[in-house]
Amino acid sequence: MGYQGTELDRRIAREHFAPLHVVQRPRPVRLEELGRKATPESAAETHVQVNGLWVPKQNLRDATIVSLGAQSHPRGLAYELDALTRARLCHLQHPHWVMSGWTAAAQWGLEYFVDDPGFRDLQVTPPVLTLIHCLKSLWSGEHSWNIPVGTGLTDAGVRAVQLVDAMSRIFGIDPQELPEACAHHLDRRRMEVLTSWCDQGGESPMETLM
């Protein structure tokens, strides 16, 4: 059997609206989009140049958050720009690429996964496949973040519950629908145990832990 998330993807796509933070996030631009008289010097007052494009300075992440993120990242990567901005930069440079994994999750609305209304040509993997990619990334140790101790679950288990909670809220679905939708790509029993820990009412990763 092949991918089994198509029906759930279609339902999500029919009912999904881009979160406000996705719609309102300032976009990277080319120099000429800043005005006919714009120069690199004038642009540098409000933007930073990244790979030939100009990103609003307000999109830069706080240095402390960047440092903390690098400490918890398995490869020590420090991201000065949020995932949404990085995805948009990538799209502007490679418009035919399809975003997947955590990049696609950011586009759908994950803050802490919809084609972007400001970038309607930006292609991303469908909702369930995006979640599958992210869970595989967590379970393989390719991606992580800091979590408190003493939850009774493994670190990867806590992160997986937080992720499924967040994406279920964004997509407006019941986590119990996921074991079937993910069955051909992820172990069904493992997904059943995972979703049994999920709390649909959790509004944030910290609420999930509570």
PDB file of C-alpha atoms in Angstrom:
ATOM      1  CA  MET A   1       0.000   0.000   0.000  1.00  0.00           C
ATOM      2  CA  GLY A   2       1.115   3.548  -0.653  1.00  0.00           C
ATOM      3  CA  TYR A   3       0.633   6.835   1.148  1.00  0.00           C
ATOM      4  CA  GLN A   4      -2.581   6.746   3.209  1.00  0.00           C
ATOM      5  CA  GLY A   5      -2.887  10.370   4.282  1.00  0.00           C
ATOM      6  CA  THR A   6      -4.500  11.720   1.107  1.00  0.00           C
ATOM      7  CA  GLU A   7      -8.096  11.807   2.356  1.00  0.00           C
ATOM      8  CA  LEU A   8      -7.131  13.538   5.593  1.00  0.00           C
ATOM      9  CA  ASP A   9      -4.923  15.954   3.619  1.00  0.00           C
ATOM     10  CA  ARG A  10      -7.892  16.916   1.443  1.00  0.00           C
ATOM     11  CA  ARG A  11     -10.104  17.592   4.440  1.00  0.00           C
ATOM     12  CA  ILE A  12      -7.424  19.701   6.094  1.00  0.00           C
ATOM     13  CA  ALA A  13      -6.834  21.675   2.884  1.00  0.00           C
ATOM     14  CA  ARG A  14     -10.562  22.445   2.551  1.00  0.00           C
ATOM     15  CA  GLU A  15     -10.841  23.804   6.077  1.00  0.00           C
ATOM     16  CA  HIS A  16      -7.403  25.275   6.728  1.00  0.00           C
ATOM     17  CA  PHE A  17      -6.699  28.994   6.938  1.00  0.00           C
ATOM     18  CA  ALA A  18      -3.189  30.378   7.182  1.00  0.00           C
ATOM     19  CA  PRO A  19      -2.446  31.491  10.765  1.00  0.00           C
ATOM     20  CA  LEU A  20      -2.162  35.222  11.323  1.00  0.00           C
ATOM     21  CA  HIS A  21       1.564  35.089  12.052  1.00  0.00           C
ATOM     22  CA  VAL A  22       2.141  33.480   8.634  1.00  0.00           C
ATOM     23  CA  VAL A  23       0.077  36.098   6.823  1.00  0.00           C
ATOM     24  CA  GLN A  24       1.615  39.055   8.645  1.00  0.00           C
ATOM     25  CA  ARG A  25       5.266  37.979   8.605  1.00  0.00           C
ATOM     26  CA  PRO A  26       7.269  40.554   6.580  1.00  0.00           C
ATOM     27  CA  ARG A  27       8.665  38.996   3.429  1.00  0.00           C
ATOM     28  CA  PRO A  28      12.162  39.062   1.942  1.00  0.00           C
ATOM     29  CA  VAL A  29      12.412  41.335  -1.092  1.00  0.00           C
ATOM     30  CA  ARG A  30      14.732  42.248  -3.912  1.00  0.00           C
ATOM     31  CA  LEU A  31      16.395  45.654  -3.796  1.00  0.00           C
ATOM     32  CA  GLU A  32      14.193  47.101  -6.552  1.00  0.00           C
ATOM     33  CA  GLU A  33      11.069  46.248  -4.548  1.00  0.00           C
ATOM     34  CA  LEU A  34      12.152  48.790  -1.930  1.00  0.00           C
ATOM     35  CA  GLY A  35      11.730  51.636  -4.399  1.00  0.00           C
ATOM     36  CA  ARG A  36      13.330  53.060  -7.516  1.00  0.00           C
ATOM     37  CA  LYS A  37      15.816  55.072  -5.497  1.00  0.00           C
ATOM     38  CA  ALA A  38      16.747  52.279  -3.117  1.00  0.00           C
ATOM     39  CA  THR A  39      20.450  51.580  -2.713  1.00  0.00           C
ATOM     40  CA  PRO A  40      22.251  48.933  -0.672  1.00  0.00           C
ATOM     41  CA  GLU A  41      23.141  51.667   1.809  1.00  0.00           C
ATOM     42  CA  SER A  42      19.559  52.866   2.254  1.00  0.00           C
ATOM     43  CA  ALA A  43      18.219  49.309   2.367  1.00  0.00           C
ATOM     44  CA  ALA A  44      20.673  48.423   5.135  1.00  0.00           C
ATOM     45  CA  GLU A  45      18.897  50.858   7.455  1.00  0.00           C
ATOM     46  CA  THR A  46      15.850  48.603   7.747  1.00  0.00           C
ATOM     47  CA  HIS A  47      16.929  45.311   6.151  1.00  0.00           C
ATOM     48  CA  VAL A  48      19.792  42.826   6.151  1.00  0.00           C
ATOM     49  CA  GLN A  49      21.115  41.282   2.967  1.00  0.00           C
ATOM     50  CA  VAL A  50      20.925  37.499   2.745  1.00  0.00           C
ATOM     51  CA  ASN A  51      22.042  35.704  -0.412  1.00  0.00           C
ATOM     52  CA  GLY A  52      21.274  38.712  -2.581  1.00  0.00           C
ATOM     53  CA  LEU A  53      17.844  39.367  -1.056  1.00  0.00           C
ATOM     54  CA  TRP A  54      16.810  41.844   1.635  1.00  0.00           C
ATOM     55  CA  VAL A  55      15.172  40.662   4.847  1.00  0.00           C
ATOM     56  CA  PRO A  56      13.458  43.069   7.282  1.00  0.00           C
ATOM     57  CA  LYS A  57      15.522  43.409  10.441  1.00  0.00           C
ATOM     58  CA  GLN A  58      12.471  42.567  12.527  1.00  0.00           C
ATOM     59  CA  ASN A  59      12.719  39.021  11.160  1.00  0.00           C
ATOM     60  CA  LEU A  60      16.057  38.521  12.902  1.00  0.00           C
ATOM     61  CA  ARG A  61      15.803  36.290  15.952  1.00  0.00           C
ATOM     62  CA  ASP A  62      17.057  37.410  19.340  1.00  0.00           C
ATOM     63  CA  ALA A  63      20.716  36.484  19.813  1.00  0.00           C
ATOM     64  CA  THR A  64      19.977  34.666  23.075  1.00  0.00           C
ATOM     65  CA  ILE A  65      17.321  32.514  21.411  1.00  0.00           C
ATOM     66  CA  VAL A  66      19.698  31.781  18.525  1.00  0.00           C
ATOM     67  CA  SER A  67      22.376  30.660  20.970  1.00  0.00           C
ATOM     68  CA  LEU A  68      20.011  28.480  22.993  1.00  0.00           C
ATOM     69  CA  GLY A  69      18.666  26.907  19.821  1.00  0.00           C
ATOM     70  CA  ALA A  70      22.169  26.040  18.649  1.00  0.00           C
ATOM     71  CA  GLN A  71      22.931  24.397  21.983  1.00  0.00           C
ATOM     72  CA  SER A  72      19.959  22.042  21.662  1.00  0.00           C
ATOM     73  CA  HIS A  73      20.334  21.396  17.923  1.00  0.00           C
ATOM     74  CA  PRO A  74      21.933  17.968  17.233  1.00  0.00           C
ATOM     75  CA  ARG A  75      24.387  19.559  14.787  1.00  0.00           C
ATOM     76  CA  GLY A  76      24.805  22.814  16.669  1.00  0.00           C
ATOM     77  CA  LEU A  77      23.212  24.887  13.906  1.00  0.00           C
ATOM     78  CA  ALA A  78      22.407  28.497  14.763  1.00  0.00           C
ATOM     79  CA  TYR A  79      19.519  30.032  12.813  1.00  0.00           C
ATOM     80  CA  GLU A  80      19.461  33.825  12.863  1.00  0.00           C
ATOM     81  CA  LEU A  81      16.248  33.834  10.802  1.00  0.00           C
ATOM     82  CA  ASP A  82      13.002  32.044  11.627  1.00  0.00           C
ATOM     83  CA  ALA A  83      12.000  28.972   9.608  1.00  0.00           C
ATOM     84  CA  LEU A  84       9.247  30.849   7.743  1.00  0.00           C
ATOM     85  CA  THR A  85      11.664  33.490   6.468  1.00  0.00           C
ATOM     86  CA  ARG A  86      14.253  30.857   5.546  1.00  0.00           C
ATOM     87  CA  ALA A  87      11.606  28.983   3.545  1.00  0.00           C
ATOM     88  CA  ARG A  88      10.632  32.138   1.674  1.00  0.00           C
ATOM     89  CA  LEU A  89      14.252  32.941   0.879  1.00  0.00           C
ATOM     90  CA  CYS A  90      14.732  29.436  -0.466  1.00  0.00           C
ATOM     91  CA  HIS A  91      11.579  29.713  -2.577  1.00  0.00           C
ATOM     92  CA  LEU A  92      12.634  33.027  -4.118  1.00  0.00           C
ATOM     93  CA  GLN A  93      15.959  31.497  -5.128  1.00  0.00           C
ATOM     94  CA  HIS A  94      14.590  28.065  -6.124  1.00  0.00           C
ATOM     95  CA  PRO A  95      10.919  28.607  -7.072  1.00  0.00           C
ATOM     96  CA  HIS A  96      10.415  25.071  -8.387  1.00  0.00           C
ATOM     97  CA  TRP A  97      11.548  23.287  -5.240  1.00  0.00           C
ATOM     98  CA  VAL A  98       8.976  21.616  -2.968  1.00  0.00           C
ATOM     99  CA  MET A  99       9.540  22.311   0.725  1.00  0.00           C
ATOM    100  CA  SER A 100       9.285  19.416   3.161  1.00  0.00           C
ATOM    101  CA  GLY A 101       9.892  18.535   6.800  1.00  0.00           C
ATOM    102  CA  TRP A 102      10.262  21.386   9.263  1.00  0.00           C
ATOM    103  CA  THR A 103      10.328  23.958   6.467  1.00  0.00           C
ATOM    104  CA  ALA A 104       6.930  22.784   5.261  1.00  0.00           C
ATOM    105  CA  ALA A 105       5.719  22.707   8.862  1.00  0.00           C
ATOM    106  CA  ALA A 106       6.580  26.386   9.240  1.00  0.00           C
ATOM    107  CA  GLN A 107       4.613  27.184   6.101  1.00  0.00           C
ATOM    108  CA  TRP A 108       1.614  25.277   7.435  1.00  0.00           C
ATOM    109  CA  GLY A 109       1.767  27.448  10.546  1.00  0.00           C
ATOM    110  CA  LEU A 110       3.945  25.743  13.143  1.00  0.00           C
ATOM    111  CA  GLU A 111       5.487  28.524  15.247  1.00  0.00           C
ATOM    112  CA  TYR A 112       7.585  26.957  17.969  1.00  0.00           C
ATOM    113  CA  PHE A 113       2.831  24.268   9.218  1.00  0.00           C
ATOM    114  CA  VAL A 114      -0.772  26.018   3.570  1.00  0.00           C
ATOM    115  CA  ASP A 115       0.727  27.396   0.932  1.00  0.00           C
ATOM    116  CA  ASP A 116       1.806  30.859   1.983  1.00  0.00           C
ATOM    117  CA  PRO A 117      -0.769  33.510   0.927  1.00  0.00           C
ATOM    118  CA  GLY A 118       2.108  35.868   0.126  1.00  0.00           C
ATOM    119  CA  PHE A 119       3.914  33.174  -1.842  1.00  0.00           C
ATOM    120  CA  ARG A 120       1.178  31.261  -3.639  1.00  0.00           C
ATOM    121  CA  ASP A 121       3.698  29.441  -5.838  1.00  0.00           C
ATOM    122  CA  LEU A 122       5.628  28.127  -2.843  1.00  0.00           C
ATOM    123  CA  GLN A 123       4.975  24.400  -2.858  1.00  0.00           C
ATOM    124  CA  VAL A 124       5.058  22.302   0.298  1.00  0.00           C
ATOM    125  CA  THR A 125       4.397  18.671   1.117  1.00  0.00           C
ATOM    126  CA  PRO A 126       0.811  17.861   2.207  1.00  0.00           C
ATOM    127  CA  PRO A 127      -0.087  18.031   5.914  1.00  0.00           C
ATOM    128  CA  VAL A 128       0.164  14.372   6.921  1.00  0.00           C
ATOM    129  CA  LEU A 129       3.356  13.783   4.942  1.00  0.00           C
ATOM    130  CA  THR A 130       4.855  16.894   6.539  1.00  0.00           C
ATOM    131  CA  LEU A 131       4.094  15.490   9.985  1.00  0.00           C
ATOM    132  CA  ILE A 132       5.576  12.118   8.999  1.00  0.00           C
ATOM    133  CA  HIS A 133       8.819  13.783   7.893  1.00  0.00           C
ATOM    134  CA  CYS A 134       9.050  15.780  11.122  1.00  0.00           C
ATOM    135  CA  LEU A 135       8.403  12.765  13.347  1.00  0.00           C
ATOM    136  CA  LYS A 136      11.069  10.766  11.515  1.00  0.00           C
ATOM    137  CA  SER A 137      13.447  13.672  12.044  1.00  0.00           C
ATOM    138  CA  LEU A 138      12.739  13.675  15.786  1.00  0.00           C
ATOM    139  CA  TRP A 139      13.026   9.922  16.201  1.00  0.00           C
ATOM    140  CA  SER A 140      16.288   9.766  14.251  1.00  0.00           C
ATOM    141  CA  GLY A 141      17.843  12.509  16.379  1.00  0.00           C
ATOM    142  CA  GLU A 142      18.197  14.954  13.471  1.00  0.00           C
ATOM    143  CA  HIS A 143      16.101  17.598  15.221  1.00  0.00           C
ATOM    144  CA  SER A 144      15.473  18.479  18.853  1.00  0.00           C
ATOM    145  CA  TRP A 145      14.756  21.255  21.336  1.00  0.00           C
ATOM    146  CA  ASN A 146      15.057  21.727  25.074  1.00  0.00           C
ATOM    147  CA  ILE A 147      12.423  20.066  27.249  1.00  0.00           C
ATOM    148  CA  PRO A 148      11.987  19.713  31.022  1.00  0.00           C
ATOM    149  CA  VAL A 149      12.923  16.498  32.799  1.00  0.00           C
ATOM    150  CA  GLY A 150      10.654  14.226  34.790  1.00  0.00           C
ATOM    151  CA  THR A 151       7.789  13.806  32.323  1.00  0.00           C
ATOM    152  CA  GLY A 152       7.870  10.018  32.409  1.00  0.00           C
ATOM    153  CA  LEU A 153       8.491   9.855  28.655  1.00  0.00           C
ATOM    154  CA  THR A 154      11.685   9.727  26.652  1.00  0.00           C
ATOM    155  CA  ASP A 155      12.943  13.079  25.384  1.00  0.00           C
ATOM    156  CA  ALA A 156      12.026  12.119  21.819  1.00  0.00           C
ATOM    157  CA  GLY A 157       8.621  10.984  23.056  1.00  0.00           C
ATOM    158  CA  VAL A 158       7.903  14.331  24.708  1.00  0.00           C
ATOM    159  CA  ARG A 159       8.919  16.226  21.583  1.00  0.00           C
ATOM    160  CA  ALA A 160       6.765  13.957  19.414  1.00  0.00           C
ATOM    161  CA  VAL A 161       3.718  14.559  21.628  1.00  0.00           C
ATOM    162  CA  GLN A 162       4.320  18.322  21.525  1.00  0.00           C
ATOM    163  CA  LEU A 163       4.640  18.216  17.743  1.00  0.00           C
ATOM    164  CA  VAL A 164       1.503  16.130  17.167  1.00  0.00           C
ATOM    165  CA  ASP A 165      -0.461  18.313  19.585  1.00  0.00           C
ATOM    166  CA  ALA A 166       0.629  21.492  17.809  1.00  0.00           C
ATOM    167  CA  MET A 167      -0.019  20.224  14.292  1.00  0.00           C
ATOM    168  CA  SER A 168      -3.362  18.657  15.217  1.00  0.00           C
ATOM    169  CA  ARG A 169      -4.439  22.053  16.552  1.00  0.00           C
ATOM    170  CA  ILE A 170      -3.207  23.842  13.426  1.00  0.00           C
ATOM    171  CA  PHE A 171      -4.920  21.352  11.112  1.00  0.00           C
ATOM    172  CA  GLY A 172      -8.085  21.078  13.205  1.00  0.00           C
ATOM    173  CA  ILE A 173      -7.969  17.295  13.406  1.00  0.00           C
ATOM    174  CA  ASP A 174      -8.260  14.622  16.081  1.00  0.00           C
ATOM    175  CA  PRO A 175      -4.835  13.061  16.804  1.00  0.00           C
ATOM    176  CA  GLN A 176      -6.551   9.669  16.840  1.00  0.00           C
ATOM    177  CA  GLU A 177      -6.940   9.971  13.055  1.00  0.00           C
ATOM    178  CA  LEU A 178      -3.180   9.923  12.546  1.00  0.00           C
ATOM    179  CA  PRO A 179      -2.228   6.265  13.178  1.00  0.00           C
ATOM    180  CA  GLU A 180      -4.326   5.213  10.174  1.00  0.00           C
ATOM    181  CA  ALA A 181      -3.219   8.126   7.985  1.00  0.00           C
ATOM    182  CA  CYS A 182       0.470   7.530   8.758  1.00  0.00           C
ATOM    183  CA  ALA A 183       0.288   3.726   8.784  1.00  0.00           C
ATOM    184  CA  HIS A 184       2.343   2.992   5.680  1.00  0.00           C
ATOM    185  CA  HIS A 185       5.207   5.266   6.786  1.00  0.00           C
ATOM    186  CA  LEU A 186       5.229   5.008  10.583  1.00  0.00           C
ATOM    187  CA  ASP A 187       4.659   2.069  12.915  1.00  0.00           C
ATOM    188  CA  ARG A 188       0.945   2.036  13.695  1.00  0.00           C
ATOM    189  CA  ARG A 189       1.316   0.804  17.269  1.00  0.00           C
ATOM    190  CA  ARG A 190       3.900   3.472  18.005  1.00  0.00           C
ATOM    191  CA  MET A 191       1.561   6.128  16.629  1.00  0.00           C
ATOM    192  CA  GLU A 192      -1.353   4.795  18.689  1.00  0.00           C
ATOM    193  CA  VAL A 193       0.703   5.073  21.867  1.00  0.00           C
ATOM    194  CA  LEU A 194       1.917   8.538  20.858  1.00  0.00           C
ATOM    195  CA  THR A 195      -1.532   9.930  20.096  1.00  0.00           C
ATOM    196  CA  SER A 196      -2.930   8.503  23.340  1.00  0.00           C
ATOM    197  CA  TRP A 197      -0.701  11.026  25.146  1.00  0.00           C
ATOM    198  CA  CYS A 198      -1.909  13.972  23.092  1.00  0.00           C
ATOM    199  CA  ASP A 199      -4.146  16.710  24.427  1.00  0.00           C
ATOM    200  CA  GLN A 200      -6.238  18.435  21.771  1.00  0.00           C
ATOM    201  CA  GLY A 201      -6.810  21.339  24.113  1.00  0.00           C
ATOM    202  CA  GLY A 202      -3.135  22.214  24.410  1.00  0.00           C
ATOM    203  CA  GLU A 203      -2.571  25.721  23.059  1.00  0.00           C
ATOM    204  CA  SER A 204       1.227  25.607  23.281  1.00  0.00           C
ATOM    205  CA  PRO A 205       4.092  23.141  23.864  1.00  0.00           C
ATOM    206  CA  MET A 206       4.143  24.052  27.567  1.00  0.00           C
ATOM    207  CA  GLU A 207       0.396  23.406  27.902  1.00  0.00           C
ATOM    208  CA  THR A 208       0.959  19.997  26.337  1.00  0.00           C
ATOM    209  CA  LEU A 209       3.421  19.184  29.128  1.00  0.00           C
ATOM    210  CA  MET A 210       0.936  20.286  31.774  1.00  0.00           C
TER     211      MET A 210
END
